[in-house]
PDB file of C-alpha atoms in Angstrom:
ATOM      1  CA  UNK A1348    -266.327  15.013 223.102  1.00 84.00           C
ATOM      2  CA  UNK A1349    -267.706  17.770 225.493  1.00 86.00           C
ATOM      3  CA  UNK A1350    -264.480  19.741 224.859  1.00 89.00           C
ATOM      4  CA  UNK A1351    -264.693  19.530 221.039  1.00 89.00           C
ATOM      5  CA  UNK A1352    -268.014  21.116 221.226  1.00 89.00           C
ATOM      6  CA  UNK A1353    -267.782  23.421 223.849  1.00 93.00           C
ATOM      7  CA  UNK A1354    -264.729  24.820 221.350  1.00 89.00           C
ATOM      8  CA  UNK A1355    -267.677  24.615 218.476  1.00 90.00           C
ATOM      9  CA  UNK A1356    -269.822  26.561 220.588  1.00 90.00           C
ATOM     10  CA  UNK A1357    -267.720  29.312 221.219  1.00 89.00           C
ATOM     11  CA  UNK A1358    -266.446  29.786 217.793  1.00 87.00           C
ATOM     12  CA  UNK A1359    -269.946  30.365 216.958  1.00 88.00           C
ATOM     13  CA  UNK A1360    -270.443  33.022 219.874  1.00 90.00           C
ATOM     14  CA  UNK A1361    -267.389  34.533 218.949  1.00 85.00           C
ATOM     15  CA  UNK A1362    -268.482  34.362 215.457  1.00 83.00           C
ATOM     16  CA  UNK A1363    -271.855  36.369 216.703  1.00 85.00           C
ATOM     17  CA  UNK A1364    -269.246  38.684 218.657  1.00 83.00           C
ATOM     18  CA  UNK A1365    -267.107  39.388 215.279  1.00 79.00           C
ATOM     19  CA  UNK A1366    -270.144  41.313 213.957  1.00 77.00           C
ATOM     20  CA  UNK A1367    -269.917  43.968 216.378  1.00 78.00           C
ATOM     21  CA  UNK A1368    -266.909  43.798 217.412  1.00 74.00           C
ATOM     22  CA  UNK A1369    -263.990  42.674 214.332  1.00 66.00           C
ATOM     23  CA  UNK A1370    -261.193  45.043 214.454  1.00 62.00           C
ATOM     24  CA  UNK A1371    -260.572  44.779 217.694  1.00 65.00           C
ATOM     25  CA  UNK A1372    -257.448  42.152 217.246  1.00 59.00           C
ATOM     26  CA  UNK A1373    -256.172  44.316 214.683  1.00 59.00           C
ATOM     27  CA  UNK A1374    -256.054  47.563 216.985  1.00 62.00           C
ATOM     28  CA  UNK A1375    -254.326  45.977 219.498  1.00 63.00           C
ATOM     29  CA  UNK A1376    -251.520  46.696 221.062  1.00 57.00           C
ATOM     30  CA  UNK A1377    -251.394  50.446 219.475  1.00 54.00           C
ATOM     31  CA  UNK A1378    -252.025  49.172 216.273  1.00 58.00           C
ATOM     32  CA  UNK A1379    -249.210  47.234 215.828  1.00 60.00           C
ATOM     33  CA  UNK A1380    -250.992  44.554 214.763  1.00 56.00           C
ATOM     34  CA  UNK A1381    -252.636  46.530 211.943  1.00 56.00           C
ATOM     35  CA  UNK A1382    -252.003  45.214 208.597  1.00 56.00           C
ATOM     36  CA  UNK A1383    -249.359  42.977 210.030  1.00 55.00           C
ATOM     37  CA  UNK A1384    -251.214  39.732 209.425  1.00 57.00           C
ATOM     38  CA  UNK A1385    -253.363  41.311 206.219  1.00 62.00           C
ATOM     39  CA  UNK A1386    -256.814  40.430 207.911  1.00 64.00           C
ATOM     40  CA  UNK A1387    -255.553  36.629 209.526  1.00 69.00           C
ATOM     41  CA  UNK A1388    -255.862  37.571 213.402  1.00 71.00           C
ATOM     42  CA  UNK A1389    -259.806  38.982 212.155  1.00 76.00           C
ATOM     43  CA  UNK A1390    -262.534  37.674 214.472  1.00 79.00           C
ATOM     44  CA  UNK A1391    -264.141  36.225 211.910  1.00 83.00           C
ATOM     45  CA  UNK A1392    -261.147  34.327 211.301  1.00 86.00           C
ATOM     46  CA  UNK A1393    -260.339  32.914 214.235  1.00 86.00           C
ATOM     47  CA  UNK A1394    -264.137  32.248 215.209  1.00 88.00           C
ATOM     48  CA  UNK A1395    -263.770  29.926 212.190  1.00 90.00           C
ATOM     49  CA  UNK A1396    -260.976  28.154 212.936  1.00 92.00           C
ATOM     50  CA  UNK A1397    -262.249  27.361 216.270  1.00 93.00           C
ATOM     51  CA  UNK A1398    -265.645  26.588 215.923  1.00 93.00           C
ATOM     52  CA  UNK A1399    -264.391  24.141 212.717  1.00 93.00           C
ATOM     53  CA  UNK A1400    -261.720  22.822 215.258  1.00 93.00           C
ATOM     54  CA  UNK A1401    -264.117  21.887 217.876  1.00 93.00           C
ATOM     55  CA  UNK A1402    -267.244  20.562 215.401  1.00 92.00           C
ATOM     56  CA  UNK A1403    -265.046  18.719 212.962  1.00 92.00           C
ATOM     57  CA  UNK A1404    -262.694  17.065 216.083  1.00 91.00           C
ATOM     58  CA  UNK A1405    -266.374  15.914 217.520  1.00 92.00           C
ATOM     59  CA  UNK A1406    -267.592  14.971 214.303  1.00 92.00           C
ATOM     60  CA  UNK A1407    -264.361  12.427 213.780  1.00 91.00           C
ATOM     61  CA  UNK A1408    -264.382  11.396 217.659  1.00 89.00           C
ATOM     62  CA  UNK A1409    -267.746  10.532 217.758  1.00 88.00           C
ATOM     63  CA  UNK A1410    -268.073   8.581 214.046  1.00 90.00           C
ATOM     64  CA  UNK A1411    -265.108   6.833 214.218  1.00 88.00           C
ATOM     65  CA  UNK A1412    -262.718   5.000 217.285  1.00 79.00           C
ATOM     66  CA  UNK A1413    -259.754   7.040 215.459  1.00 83.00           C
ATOM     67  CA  UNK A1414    -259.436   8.589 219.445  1.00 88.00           C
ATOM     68  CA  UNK A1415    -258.483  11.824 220.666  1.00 90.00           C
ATOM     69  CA  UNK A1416    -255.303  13.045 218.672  1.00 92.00           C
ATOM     70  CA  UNK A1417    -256.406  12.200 215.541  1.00 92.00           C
ATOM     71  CA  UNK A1418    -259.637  13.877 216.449  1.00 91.00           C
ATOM     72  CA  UNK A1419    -257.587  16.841 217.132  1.00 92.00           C
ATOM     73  CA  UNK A1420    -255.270  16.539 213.945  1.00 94.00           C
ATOM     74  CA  UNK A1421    -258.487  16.009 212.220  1.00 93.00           C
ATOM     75  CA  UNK A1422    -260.231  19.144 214.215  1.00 92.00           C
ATOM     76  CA  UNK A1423    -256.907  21.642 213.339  1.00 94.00           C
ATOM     77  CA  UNK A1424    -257.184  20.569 209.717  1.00 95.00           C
ATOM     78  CA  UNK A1425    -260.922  21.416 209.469  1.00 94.00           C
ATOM     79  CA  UNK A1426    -260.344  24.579 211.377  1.00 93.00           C
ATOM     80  CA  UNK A1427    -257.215  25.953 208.946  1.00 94.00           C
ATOM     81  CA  UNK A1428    -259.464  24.918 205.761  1.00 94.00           C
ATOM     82  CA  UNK A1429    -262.154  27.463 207.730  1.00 92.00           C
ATOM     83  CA  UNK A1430    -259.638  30.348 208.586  1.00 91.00           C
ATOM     84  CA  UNK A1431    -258.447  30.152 205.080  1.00 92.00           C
ATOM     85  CA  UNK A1432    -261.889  30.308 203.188  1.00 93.00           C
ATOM     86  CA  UNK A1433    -263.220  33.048 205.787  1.00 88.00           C
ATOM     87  CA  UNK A1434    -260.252  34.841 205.268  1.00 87.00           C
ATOM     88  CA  UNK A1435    -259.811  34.683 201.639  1.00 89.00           C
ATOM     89  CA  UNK A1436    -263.988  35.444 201.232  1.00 89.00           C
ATOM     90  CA  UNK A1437    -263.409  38.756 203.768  1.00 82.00           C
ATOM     91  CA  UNK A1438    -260.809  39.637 201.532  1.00 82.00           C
ATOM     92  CA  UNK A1439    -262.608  39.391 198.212  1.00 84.00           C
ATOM     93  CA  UNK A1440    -265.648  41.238 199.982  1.00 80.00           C
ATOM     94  CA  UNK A1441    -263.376  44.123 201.518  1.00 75.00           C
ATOM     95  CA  UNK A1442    -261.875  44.465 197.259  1.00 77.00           C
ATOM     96  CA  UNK A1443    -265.565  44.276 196.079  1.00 71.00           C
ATOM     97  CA  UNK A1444    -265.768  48.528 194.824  1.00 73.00           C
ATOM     98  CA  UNK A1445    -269.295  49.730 193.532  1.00 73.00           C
ATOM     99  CA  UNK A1446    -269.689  52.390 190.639  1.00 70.00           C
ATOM    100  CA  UNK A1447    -269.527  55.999 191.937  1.00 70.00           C
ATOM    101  CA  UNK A1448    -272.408  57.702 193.574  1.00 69.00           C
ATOM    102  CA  UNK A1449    -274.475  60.132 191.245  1.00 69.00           C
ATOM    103  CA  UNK A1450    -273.814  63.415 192.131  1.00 74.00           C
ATOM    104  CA  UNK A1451    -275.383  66.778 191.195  1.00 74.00           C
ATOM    105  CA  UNK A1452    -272.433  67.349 187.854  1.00 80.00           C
ATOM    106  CA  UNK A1453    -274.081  64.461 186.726  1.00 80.00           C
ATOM    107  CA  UNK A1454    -277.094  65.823 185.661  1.00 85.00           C
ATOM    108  CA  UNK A1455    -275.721  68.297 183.281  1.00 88.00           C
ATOM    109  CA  UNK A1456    -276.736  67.788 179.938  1.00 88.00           C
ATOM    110  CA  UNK A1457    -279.914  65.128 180.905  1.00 88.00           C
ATOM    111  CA  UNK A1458    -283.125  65.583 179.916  1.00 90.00           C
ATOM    112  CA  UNK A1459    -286.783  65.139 182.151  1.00 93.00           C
ATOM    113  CA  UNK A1460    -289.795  66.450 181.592  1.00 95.00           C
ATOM    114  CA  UNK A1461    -291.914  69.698 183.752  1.00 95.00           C
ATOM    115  CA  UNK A1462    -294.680  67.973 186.244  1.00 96.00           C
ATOM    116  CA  UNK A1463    -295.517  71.618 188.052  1.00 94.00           C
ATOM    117  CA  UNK A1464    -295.088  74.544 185.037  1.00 95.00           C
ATOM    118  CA  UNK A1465    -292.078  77.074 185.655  1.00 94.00           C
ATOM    119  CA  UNK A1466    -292.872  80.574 186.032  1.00 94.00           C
ATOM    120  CA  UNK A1467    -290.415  82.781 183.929  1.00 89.00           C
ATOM    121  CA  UNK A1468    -287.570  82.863 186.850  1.00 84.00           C
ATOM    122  CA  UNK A1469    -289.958  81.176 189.103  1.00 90.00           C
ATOM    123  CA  UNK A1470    -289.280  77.508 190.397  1.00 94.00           C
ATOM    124  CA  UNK A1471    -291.693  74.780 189.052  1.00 95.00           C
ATOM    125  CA  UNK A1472    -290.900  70.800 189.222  1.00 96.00           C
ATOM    126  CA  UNK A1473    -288.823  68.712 186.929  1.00 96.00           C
ATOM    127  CA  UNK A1474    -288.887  64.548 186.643  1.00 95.00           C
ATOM    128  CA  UNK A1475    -284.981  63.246 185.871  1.00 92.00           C
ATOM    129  CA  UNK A1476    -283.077  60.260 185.531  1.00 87.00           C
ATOM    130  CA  UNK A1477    -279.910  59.870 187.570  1.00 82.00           C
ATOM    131  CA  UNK A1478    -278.307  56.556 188.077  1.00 76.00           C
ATOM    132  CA  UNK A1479    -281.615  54.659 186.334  1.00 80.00           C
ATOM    133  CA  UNK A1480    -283.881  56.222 189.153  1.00 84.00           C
ATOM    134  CA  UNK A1481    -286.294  58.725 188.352  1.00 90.00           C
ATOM    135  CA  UNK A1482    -285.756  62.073 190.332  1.00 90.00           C
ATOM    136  CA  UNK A1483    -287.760  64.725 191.261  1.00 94.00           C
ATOM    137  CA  UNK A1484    -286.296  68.446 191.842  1.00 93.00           C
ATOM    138  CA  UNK A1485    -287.009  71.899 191.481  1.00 94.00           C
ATOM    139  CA  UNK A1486    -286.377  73.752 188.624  1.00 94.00           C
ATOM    140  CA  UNK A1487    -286.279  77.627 187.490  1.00 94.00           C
ATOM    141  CA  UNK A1488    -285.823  78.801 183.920  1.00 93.00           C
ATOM    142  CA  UNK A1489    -285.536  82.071 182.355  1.00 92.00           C
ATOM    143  CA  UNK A1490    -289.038  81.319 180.167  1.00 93.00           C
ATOM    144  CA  UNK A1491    -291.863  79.984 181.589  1.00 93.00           C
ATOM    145  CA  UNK A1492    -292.581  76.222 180.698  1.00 93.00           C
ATOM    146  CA  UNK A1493    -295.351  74.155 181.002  1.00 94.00           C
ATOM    147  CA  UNK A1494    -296.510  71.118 181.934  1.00 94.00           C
ATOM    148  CA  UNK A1495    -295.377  68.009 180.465  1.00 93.00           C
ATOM    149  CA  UNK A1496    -292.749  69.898 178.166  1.00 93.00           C
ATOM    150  CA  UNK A1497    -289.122  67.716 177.710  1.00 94.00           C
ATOM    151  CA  UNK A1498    -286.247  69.956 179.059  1.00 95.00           C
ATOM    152  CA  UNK A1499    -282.371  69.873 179.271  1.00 93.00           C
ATOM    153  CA  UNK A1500    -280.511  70.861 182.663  1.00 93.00           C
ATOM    154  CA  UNK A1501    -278.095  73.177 182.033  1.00 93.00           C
ATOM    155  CA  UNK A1502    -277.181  73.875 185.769  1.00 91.00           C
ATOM    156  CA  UNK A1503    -277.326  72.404 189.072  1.00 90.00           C
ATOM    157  CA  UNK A1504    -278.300  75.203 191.661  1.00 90.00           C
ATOM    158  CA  UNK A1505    -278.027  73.551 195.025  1.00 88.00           C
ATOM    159  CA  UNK A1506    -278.688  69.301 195.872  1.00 85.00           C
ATOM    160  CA  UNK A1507    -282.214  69.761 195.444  1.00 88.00           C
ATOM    161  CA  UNK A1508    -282.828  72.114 192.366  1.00 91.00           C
ATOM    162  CA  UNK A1509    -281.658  72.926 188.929  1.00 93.00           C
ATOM    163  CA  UNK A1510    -281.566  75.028 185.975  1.00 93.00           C
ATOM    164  CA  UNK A1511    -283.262  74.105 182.551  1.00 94.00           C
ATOM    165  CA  UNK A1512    -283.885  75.348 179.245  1.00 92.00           C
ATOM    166  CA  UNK A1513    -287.096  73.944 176.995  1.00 93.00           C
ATOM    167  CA  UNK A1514    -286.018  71.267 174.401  1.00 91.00           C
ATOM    168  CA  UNK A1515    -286.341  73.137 171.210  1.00 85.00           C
ATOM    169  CA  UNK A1516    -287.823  70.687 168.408  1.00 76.00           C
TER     170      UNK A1516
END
């Protein structure tokens, strides 16, 4: 019994380990280990299978009088049925993409409204959506615009400023 859970025990440490440190089994050796296996020598992997080998064998030694090797058999199956979920779940998490960033292009052709009035060629401050979150940059038209008025950017100047033209009504 003190065996199966001393293996639980470390699978969890190791499993604590794999968050700073997964990788590692796939760089060794010069990286010939990299992509050989497709993510099945991962810490999290093998902390999985071990800490599942050492709880489940402990669980079935100590609830039934099944003894030691079916314990084990018992333990190995528990810990495959681990390796393969953790593995298939890192998978499907390393495959999840997100949308692409909002970058400056994307602005073109939205519309915001002044809150601090633009000088003719001066710089003043324009609200804007990008990505659903309002944004706040500078702005400098060729007319001066004030306060509150809707505008279109027609430029981006630099990451934090733009070029805009009143919308005409």
């Amino acid at each position: 019994m003190t065996l199966f859970l001393g293996l639980g025990i470390a699978g969890v440490v190791l499993l604590a380990l794999s968050l700073v440190f997964d990788g590692i089994l796939e760089g060794l050796f010069g990286g010939v280990l990299d992509g050989l296996f497709d993510g099945l020598l991962s810490l999290p992997v093998i902390a999985g299978f071990v800490s599942m080998l050492g709880f489940g064998g402990a669980l079935v030694l100590g609830t039934t009088g099944a003894g030691t090797i079916a314990a084990t058999a018992a333990g190995v199956l528990a810990g495959l049925a681990a390796a393969w979920l953790t593995w298939k779940f890192s998978r499907a998490l390393m495959r999840d993409r997100t949308t692409a960033t909002p970058r400056g292009e994307d602005l073109l052709g939205t519309s915001g409204s002044v809150v601090t009035a633009i000088p003719a060629d001066g710089y003043g401050e324009v609200v804007l959506r990008l990505g659903g979150q309002p944004v706040k940059l500078a702005a400098k038209s060729p007319v001066p615009v004030e306060r509150g008025a809707e505008i279109w950017v027609e430029a981006t100047l630099s990451t934090t400023s733009v070029s805009v033209r009143p919308v005409e009504r």
